[in-house]
C-alpha positions as a Markdown table, in Angstrom:
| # | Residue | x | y | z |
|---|---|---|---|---|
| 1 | Unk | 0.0 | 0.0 | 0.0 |
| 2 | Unk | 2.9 | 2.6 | 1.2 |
| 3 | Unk | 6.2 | 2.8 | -1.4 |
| 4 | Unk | 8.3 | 3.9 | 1.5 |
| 5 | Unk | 10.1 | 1.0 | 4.2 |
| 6 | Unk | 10.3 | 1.6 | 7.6 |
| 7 | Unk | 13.1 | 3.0 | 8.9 |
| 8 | Unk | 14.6 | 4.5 | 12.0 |
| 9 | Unk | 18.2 | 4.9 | 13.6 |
| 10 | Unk | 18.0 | 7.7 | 15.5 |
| 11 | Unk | 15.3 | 10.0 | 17.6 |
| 12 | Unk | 16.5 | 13.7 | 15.6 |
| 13 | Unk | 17.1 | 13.0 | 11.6 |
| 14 | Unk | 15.1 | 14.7 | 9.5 |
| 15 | Unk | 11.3 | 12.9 | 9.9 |
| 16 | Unk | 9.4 | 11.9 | 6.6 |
| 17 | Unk | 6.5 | 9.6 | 7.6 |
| 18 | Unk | 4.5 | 9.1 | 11.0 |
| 19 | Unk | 1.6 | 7.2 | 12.2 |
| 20 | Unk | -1.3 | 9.1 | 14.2 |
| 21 | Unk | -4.8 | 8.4 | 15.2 |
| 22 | Unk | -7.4 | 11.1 | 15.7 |
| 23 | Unk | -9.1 | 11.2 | 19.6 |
| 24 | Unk | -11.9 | 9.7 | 20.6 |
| 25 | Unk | -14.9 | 11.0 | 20.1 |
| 26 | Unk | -16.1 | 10.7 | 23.6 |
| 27 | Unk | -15.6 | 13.6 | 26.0 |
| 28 | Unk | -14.5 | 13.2 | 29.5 |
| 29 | Unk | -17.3 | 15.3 | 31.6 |
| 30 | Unk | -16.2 | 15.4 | 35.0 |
| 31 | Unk | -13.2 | 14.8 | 37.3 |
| 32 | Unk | -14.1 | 11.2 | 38.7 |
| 33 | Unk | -14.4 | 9.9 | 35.2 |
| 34 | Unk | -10.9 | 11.7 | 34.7 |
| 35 | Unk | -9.4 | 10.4 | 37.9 |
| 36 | Unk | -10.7 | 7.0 | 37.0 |
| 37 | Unk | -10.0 | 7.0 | 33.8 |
| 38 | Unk | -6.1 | 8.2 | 34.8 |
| 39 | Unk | -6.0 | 11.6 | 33.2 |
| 40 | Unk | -5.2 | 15.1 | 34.9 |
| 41 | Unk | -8.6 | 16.9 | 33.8 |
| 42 | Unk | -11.5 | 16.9 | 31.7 |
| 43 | Unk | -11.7 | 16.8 | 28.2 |
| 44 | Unk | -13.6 | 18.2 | 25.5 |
| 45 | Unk | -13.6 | 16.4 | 22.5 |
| 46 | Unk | -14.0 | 19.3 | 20.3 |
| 47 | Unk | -11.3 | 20.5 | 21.5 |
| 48 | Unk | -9.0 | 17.9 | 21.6 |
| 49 | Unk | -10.0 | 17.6 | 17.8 |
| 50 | Unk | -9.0 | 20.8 | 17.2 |
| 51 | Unk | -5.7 | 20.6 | 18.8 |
| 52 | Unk | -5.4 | 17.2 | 16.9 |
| 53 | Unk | -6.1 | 19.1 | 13.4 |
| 54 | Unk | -3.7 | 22.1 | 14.5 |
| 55 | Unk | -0.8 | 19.0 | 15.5 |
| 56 | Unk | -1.5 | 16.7 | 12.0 |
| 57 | Unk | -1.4 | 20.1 | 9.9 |
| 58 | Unk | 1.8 | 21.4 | 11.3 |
| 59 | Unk | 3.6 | 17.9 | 10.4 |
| 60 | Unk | 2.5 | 18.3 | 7.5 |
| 61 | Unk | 3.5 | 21.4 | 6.1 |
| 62 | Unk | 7.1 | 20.5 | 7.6 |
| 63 | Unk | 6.9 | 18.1 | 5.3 |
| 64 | Unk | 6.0 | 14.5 | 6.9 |
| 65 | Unk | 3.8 | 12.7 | 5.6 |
| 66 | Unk | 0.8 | 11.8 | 8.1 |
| 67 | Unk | -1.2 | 8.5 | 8.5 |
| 68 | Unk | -4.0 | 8.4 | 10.6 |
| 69 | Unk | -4.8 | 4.9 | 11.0 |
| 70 | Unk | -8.4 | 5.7 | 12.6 |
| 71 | Unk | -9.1 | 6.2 | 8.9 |
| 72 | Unk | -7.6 | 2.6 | 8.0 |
| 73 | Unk | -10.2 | 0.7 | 10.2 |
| 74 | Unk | -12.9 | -1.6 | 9.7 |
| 75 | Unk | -16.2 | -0.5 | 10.8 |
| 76 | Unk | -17.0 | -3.2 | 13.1 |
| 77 | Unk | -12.8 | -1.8 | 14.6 |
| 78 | Unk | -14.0 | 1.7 | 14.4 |
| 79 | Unk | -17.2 | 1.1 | 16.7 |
| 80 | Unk | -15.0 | 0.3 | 18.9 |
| 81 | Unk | -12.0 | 2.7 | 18.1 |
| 82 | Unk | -13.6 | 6.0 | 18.6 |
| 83 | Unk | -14.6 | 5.1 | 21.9 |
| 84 | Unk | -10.8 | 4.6 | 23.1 |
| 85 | Unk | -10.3 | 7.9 | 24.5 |
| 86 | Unk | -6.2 | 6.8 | 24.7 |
| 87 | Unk | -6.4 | 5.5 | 21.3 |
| 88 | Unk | -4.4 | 8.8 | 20.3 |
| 89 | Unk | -1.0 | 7.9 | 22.1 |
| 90 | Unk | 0.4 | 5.9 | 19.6 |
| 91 | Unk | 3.7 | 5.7 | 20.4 |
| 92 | Unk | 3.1 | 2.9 | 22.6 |
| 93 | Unk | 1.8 | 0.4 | 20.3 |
| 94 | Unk | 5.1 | -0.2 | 18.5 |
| 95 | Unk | 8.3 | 1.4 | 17.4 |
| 96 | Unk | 10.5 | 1.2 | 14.4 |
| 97 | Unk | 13.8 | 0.1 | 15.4 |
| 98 | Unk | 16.4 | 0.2 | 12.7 |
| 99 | Unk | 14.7 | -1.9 | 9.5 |
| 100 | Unk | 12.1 | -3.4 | 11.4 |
| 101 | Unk | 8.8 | -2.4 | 13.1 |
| 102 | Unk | 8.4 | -4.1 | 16.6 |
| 103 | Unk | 4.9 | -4.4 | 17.9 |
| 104 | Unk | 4.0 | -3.5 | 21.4 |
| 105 | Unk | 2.1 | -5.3 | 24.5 |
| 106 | Unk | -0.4 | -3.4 | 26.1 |
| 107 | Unk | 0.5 | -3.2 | 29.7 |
| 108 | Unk | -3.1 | -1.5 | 30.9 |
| 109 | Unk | -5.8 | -3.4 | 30.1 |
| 110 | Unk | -8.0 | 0.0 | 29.2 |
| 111 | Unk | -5.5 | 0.1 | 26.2 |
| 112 | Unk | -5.3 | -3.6 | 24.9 |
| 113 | Unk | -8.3 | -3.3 | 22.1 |
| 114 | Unk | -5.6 | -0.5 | 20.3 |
| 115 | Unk | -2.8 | -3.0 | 19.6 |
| 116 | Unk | -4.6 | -5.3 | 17.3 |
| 117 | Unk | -6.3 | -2.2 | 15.8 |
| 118 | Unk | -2.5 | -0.6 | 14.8 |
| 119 | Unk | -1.3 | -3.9 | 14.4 |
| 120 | Unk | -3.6 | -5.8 | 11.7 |
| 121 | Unk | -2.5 | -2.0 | 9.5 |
| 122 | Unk | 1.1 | -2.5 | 10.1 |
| 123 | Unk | 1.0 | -6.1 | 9.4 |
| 124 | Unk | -1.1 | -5.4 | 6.2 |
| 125 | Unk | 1.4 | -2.5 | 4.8 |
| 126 | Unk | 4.7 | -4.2 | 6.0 |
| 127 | Unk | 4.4 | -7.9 | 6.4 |
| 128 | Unk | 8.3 | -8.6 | 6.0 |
| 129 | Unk | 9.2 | -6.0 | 8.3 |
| 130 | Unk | 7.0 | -7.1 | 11.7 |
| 131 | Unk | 8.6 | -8.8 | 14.7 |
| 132 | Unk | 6.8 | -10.8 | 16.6 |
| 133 | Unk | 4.7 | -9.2 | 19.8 |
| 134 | Unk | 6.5 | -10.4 | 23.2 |
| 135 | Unk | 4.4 | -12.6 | 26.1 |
| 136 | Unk | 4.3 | -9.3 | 28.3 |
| 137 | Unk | 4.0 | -6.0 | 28.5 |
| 138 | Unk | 6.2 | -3.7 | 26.3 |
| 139 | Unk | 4.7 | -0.2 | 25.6 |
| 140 | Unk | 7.2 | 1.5 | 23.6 |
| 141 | Unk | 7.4 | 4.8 | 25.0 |
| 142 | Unk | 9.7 | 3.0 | 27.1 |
| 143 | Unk | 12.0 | 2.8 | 24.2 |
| 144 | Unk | 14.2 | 5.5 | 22.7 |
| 145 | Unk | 17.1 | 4.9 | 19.8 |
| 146 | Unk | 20.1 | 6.8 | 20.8 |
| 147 | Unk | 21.8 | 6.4 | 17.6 |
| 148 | Unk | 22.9 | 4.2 | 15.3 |
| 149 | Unk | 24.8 | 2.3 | 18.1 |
| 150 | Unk | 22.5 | 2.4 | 21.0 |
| 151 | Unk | 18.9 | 1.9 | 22.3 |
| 152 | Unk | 18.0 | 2.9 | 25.9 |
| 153 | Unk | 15.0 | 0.7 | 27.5 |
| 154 | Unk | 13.0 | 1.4 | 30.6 |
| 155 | Unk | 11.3 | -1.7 | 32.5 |
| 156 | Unk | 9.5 | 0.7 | 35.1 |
| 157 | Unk | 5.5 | 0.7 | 34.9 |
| 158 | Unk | 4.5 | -0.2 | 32.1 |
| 159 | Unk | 7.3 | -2.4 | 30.5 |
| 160 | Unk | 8.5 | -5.6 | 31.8 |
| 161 | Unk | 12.2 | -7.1 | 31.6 |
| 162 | Unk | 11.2 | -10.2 | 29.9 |
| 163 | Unk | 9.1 | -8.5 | 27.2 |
| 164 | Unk | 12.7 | -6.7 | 26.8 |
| 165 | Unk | 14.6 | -9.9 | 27.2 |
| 166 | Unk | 12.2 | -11.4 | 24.2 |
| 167 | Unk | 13.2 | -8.6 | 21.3 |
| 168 | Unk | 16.5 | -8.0 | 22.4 |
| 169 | Unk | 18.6 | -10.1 | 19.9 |
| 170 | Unk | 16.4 | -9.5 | 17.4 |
| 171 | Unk | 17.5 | -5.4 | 18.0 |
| 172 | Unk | 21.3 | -6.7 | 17.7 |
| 173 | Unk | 20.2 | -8.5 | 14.4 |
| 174 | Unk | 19.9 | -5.3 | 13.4 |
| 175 | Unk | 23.5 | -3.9 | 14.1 |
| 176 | Unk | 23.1 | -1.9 | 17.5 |
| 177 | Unk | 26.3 | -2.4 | 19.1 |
| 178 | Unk | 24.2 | -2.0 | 23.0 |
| 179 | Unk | 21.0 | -2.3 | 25.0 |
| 180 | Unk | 21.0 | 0.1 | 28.4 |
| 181 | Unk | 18.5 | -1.6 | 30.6 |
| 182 | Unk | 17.2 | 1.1 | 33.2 |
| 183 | Unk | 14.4 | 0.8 | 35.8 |
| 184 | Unk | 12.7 | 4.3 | 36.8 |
| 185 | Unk | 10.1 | 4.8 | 39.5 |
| 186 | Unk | 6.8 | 3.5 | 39.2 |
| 187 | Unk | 4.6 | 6.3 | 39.1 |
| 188 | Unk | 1.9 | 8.5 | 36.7 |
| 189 | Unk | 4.8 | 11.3 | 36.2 |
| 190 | Unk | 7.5 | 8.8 | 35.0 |
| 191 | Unk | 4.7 | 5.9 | 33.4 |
| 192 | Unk | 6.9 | 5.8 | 30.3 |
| 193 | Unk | 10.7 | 6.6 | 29.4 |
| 194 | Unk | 9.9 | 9.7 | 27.4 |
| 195 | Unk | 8.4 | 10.8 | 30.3 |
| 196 | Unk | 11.4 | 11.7 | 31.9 |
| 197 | Unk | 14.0 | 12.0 | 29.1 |
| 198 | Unk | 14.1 | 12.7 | 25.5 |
| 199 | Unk | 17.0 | 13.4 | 22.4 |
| 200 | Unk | 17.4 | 17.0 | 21.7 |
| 201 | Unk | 20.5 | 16.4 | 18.8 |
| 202 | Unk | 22.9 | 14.2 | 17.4 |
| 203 | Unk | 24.9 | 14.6 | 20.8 |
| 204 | Unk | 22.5 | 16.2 | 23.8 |
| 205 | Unk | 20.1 | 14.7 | 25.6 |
| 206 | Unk | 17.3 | 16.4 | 28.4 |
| 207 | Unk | 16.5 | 14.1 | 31.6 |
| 208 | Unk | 15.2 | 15.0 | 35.3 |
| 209 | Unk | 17.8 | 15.2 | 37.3 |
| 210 | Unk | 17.0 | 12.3 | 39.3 |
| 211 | Unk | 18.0 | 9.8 | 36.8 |
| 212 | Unk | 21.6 | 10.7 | 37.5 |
| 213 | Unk | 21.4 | 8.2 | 40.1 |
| 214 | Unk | 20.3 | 5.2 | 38.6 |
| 215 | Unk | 22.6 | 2.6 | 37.2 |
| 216 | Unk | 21.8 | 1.0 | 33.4 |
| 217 | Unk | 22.4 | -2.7 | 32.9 |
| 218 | Unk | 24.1 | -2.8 | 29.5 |
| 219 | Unk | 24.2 | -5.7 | 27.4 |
| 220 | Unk | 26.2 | -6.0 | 24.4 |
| 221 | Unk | 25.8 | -9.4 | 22.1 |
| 222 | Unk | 28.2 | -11.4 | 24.5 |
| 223 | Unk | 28.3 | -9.6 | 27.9 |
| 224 | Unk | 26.9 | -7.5 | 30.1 |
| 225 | Unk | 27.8 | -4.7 | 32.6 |
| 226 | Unk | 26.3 | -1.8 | 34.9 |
| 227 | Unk | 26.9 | 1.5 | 34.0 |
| 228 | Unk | 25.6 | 5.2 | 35.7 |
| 229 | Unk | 22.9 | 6.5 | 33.2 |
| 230 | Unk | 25.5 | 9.9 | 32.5 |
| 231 | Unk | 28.4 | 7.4 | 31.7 |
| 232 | Unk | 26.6 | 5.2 | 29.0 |
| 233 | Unk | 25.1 | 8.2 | 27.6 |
| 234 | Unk | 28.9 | 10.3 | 27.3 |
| 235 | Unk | 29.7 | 6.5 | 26.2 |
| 236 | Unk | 27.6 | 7.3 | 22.9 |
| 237 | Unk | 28.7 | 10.4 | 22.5 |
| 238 | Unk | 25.7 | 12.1 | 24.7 |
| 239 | Unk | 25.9 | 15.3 | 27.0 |
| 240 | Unk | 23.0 | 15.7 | 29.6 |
| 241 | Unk | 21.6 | 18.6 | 29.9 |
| 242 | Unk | 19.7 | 17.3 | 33.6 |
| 243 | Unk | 16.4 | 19.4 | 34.4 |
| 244 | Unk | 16.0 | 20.7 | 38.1 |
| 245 | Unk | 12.7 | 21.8 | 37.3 |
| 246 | Unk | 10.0 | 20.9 | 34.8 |
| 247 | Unk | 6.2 | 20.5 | 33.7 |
| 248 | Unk | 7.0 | 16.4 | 32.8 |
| 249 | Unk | 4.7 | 16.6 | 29.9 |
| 250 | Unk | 4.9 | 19.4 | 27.7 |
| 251 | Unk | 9.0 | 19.8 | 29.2 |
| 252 | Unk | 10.3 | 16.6 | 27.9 |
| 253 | Unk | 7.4 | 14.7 | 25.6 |
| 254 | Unk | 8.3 | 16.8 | 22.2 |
| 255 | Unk | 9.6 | 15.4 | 18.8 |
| 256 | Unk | 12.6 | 15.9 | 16.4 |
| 257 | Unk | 11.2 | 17.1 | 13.2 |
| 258 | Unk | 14.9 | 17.1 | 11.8 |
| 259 | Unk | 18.2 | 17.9 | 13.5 |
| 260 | Unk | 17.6 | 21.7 | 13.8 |
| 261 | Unk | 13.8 | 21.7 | 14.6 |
| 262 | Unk | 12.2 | 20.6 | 17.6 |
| 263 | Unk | 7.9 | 20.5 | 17.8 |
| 264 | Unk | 7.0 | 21.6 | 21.2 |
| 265 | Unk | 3.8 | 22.2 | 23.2 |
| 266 | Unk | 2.9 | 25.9 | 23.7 |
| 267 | Unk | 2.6 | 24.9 | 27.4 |
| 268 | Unk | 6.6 | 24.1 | 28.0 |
| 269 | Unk | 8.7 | 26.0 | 29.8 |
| 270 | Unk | 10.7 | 28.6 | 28.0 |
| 271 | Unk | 13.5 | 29.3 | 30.1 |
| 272 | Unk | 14.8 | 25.7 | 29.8 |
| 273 | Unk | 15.3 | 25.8 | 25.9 |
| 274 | Unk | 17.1 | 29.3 | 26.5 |
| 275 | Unk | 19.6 | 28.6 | 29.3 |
| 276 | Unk | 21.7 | 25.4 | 27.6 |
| 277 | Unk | 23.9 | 26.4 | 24.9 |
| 278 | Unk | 23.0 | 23.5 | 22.2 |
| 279 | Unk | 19.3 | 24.4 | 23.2 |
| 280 | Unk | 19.1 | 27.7 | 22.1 |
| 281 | Unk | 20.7 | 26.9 | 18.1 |
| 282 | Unk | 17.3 | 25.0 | 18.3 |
| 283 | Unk | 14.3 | 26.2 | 15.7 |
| 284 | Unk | 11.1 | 25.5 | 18.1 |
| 285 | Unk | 7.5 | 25.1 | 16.8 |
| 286 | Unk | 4.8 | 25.8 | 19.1 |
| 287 | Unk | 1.8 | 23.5 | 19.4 |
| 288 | Unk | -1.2 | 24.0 | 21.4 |
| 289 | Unk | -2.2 | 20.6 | 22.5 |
| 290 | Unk | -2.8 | 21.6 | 25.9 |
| 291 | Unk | -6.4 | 19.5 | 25.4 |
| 292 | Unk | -4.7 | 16.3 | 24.4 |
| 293 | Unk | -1.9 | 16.8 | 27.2 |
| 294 | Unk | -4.4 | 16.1 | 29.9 |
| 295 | Unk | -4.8 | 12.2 | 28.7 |
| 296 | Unk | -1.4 | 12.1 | 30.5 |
| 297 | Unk | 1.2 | 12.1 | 27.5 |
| 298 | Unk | 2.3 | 14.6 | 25.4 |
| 299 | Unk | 3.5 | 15.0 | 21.6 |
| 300 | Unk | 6.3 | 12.0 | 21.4 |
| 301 | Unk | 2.9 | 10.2 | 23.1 |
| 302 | Unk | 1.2 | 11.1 | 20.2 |
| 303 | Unk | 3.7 | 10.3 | 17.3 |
| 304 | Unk | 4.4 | 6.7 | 16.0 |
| 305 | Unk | 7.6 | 7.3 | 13.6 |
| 306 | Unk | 7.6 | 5.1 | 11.1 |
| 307 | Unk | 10.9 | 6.8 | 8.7 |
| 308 | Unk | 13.8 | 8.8 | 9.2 |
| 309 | Unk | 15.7 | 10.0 | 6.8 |
């Protein structure tokens, strides 16, 4: 159906295709449903549609081509589709890694019916390219590509070490030199790995400052070791530019359009992008998605890459 293969080696080359899904069409009325539901407020869906519209639009006239696979589904799927008010976060369903497209798990159950949704699309499109789900849970904002080289991998909350342990030689297969293994707190404000770092360039990466302080368990194809998080990172080439202060979401959940341009929420803190030197080179877009954001993720959440130049 698509000409182009699925490709991604890094978190900041230039991006040419993505995979979205519009929201729900349900609002969320009131703050029990919110609190039960695990988001911060409530939500209006016409709204979040229009922040939606205002996101898809502005990755598209940077040039990426957009797929919304809401529009790709059945209508018996989509009956049940545009009642997933999550169904948005796609990031979690699966992740491109190198040549080939690993599928997700769905750790919270309010989640599973997405998977199979994204999955029966990406299995249609790029049959040769799919990996095999794992057992357990793997949500893939838990995974970011460092470069080339390297792949950092959190097994906090929503991501289990087996489900890690299950795609791991398959991610060597495809020529990364090292896995960094890292377990985070369990809680709503560090649920996934991109909620409490991200890849700014080619050599700078922005992390709370807490993470100083937790080891990595690196594995290479034949051994293994622990590492500080700072030391495998300067390992690879990264400096850390570590956050005292931050609003988790819109702070740290943005996305590399290309290694000058960064797509940011209109809610994120402007003083941090000003006060590291590397950060203020940076060519920032400004999103409002401040609607969306209150589902609990933010625009990496929202953004499935699927090719990197």
């Amino acid at each position: 159906m698509y000409s182009f293969q699925p490709n991604c080696w890094s978190e900041h080359e230039e991006l040419k295709v993505v995979m979205l899904c519009a929201p729900s069409k349900l609002n969320v009325p009131d703050l029990t449903i919110a609190e039960n539901v695990g988001w911060s407020a409530t939500v209006n869906h016409v709204k979040a549609m229009e922040n939606f519209m205002e996101f898809k639009t502005t990755l598209e006239n940077e040039g990426v081509h957009v797929i919304d696979y809401s529009k790709e589904l059945t209508n018996d799927e989509n009956t049940v589709s545009e009642q997933l008010i999550n169904r948005y976060f796609v990031r979690d369903l699966a992740c491109v890694i190198g040549n080939s497209i690993f599928l997700g798990e769905a750790c919270s159950s309010l989640r599973r019916p997405e998977y199979p949704h994204a999955h029966s699309l990406l299995e249609k499109w790029f049959p040769e390219k799919l990996n095999k789900q794992p057992s357990t849970a793997l949500e893939c904002g838990d995974v970011l590509i460092l470069n080339k080289d390297a792949v950092l991998i959190n097994i906090g909350m929503r991501t289990t070490l087996e489900a890690v342990e299950s795609i791991k030689d398959r991610i060597f297969q495809e020529g990364f030199s090292e896995i960094a293994i890292i377990d985070l707190p369990r809680r709503s404000d560090t649920l996934h790995l991109d909620m409490n770092c991200n890849v700014t360039n080619a050599n700078l990466l922005i992390a709370k400052n807490f993470m100083r302080y937790f080891p990595v368990h690196v594995f290479t194809v034949q051994t293994s070791r622990f590492e500080m998080t700072e030391q495998f990172l300067n390992h690879h080439g990264f400096d850390v530019y570590w956050l005292e202060k931050y609003n988790t979401i819109p702070d740290i959940n943005f996305i590399n359009l290309n290694p000058e341009t960064l797509l940011i929420s209109k809610q994120a803190t402007e003083q941090q992008w000003t006060k590291h030197p590397q950060m203020q080179k940076k060519n920032l877009i400004e999103i409002e998605v401040s609607e969306l954001e209150k589902g609990g993720g933010g625009i990496r959440c929202m953004t499935l890459p699927l090719l990197r130049k």
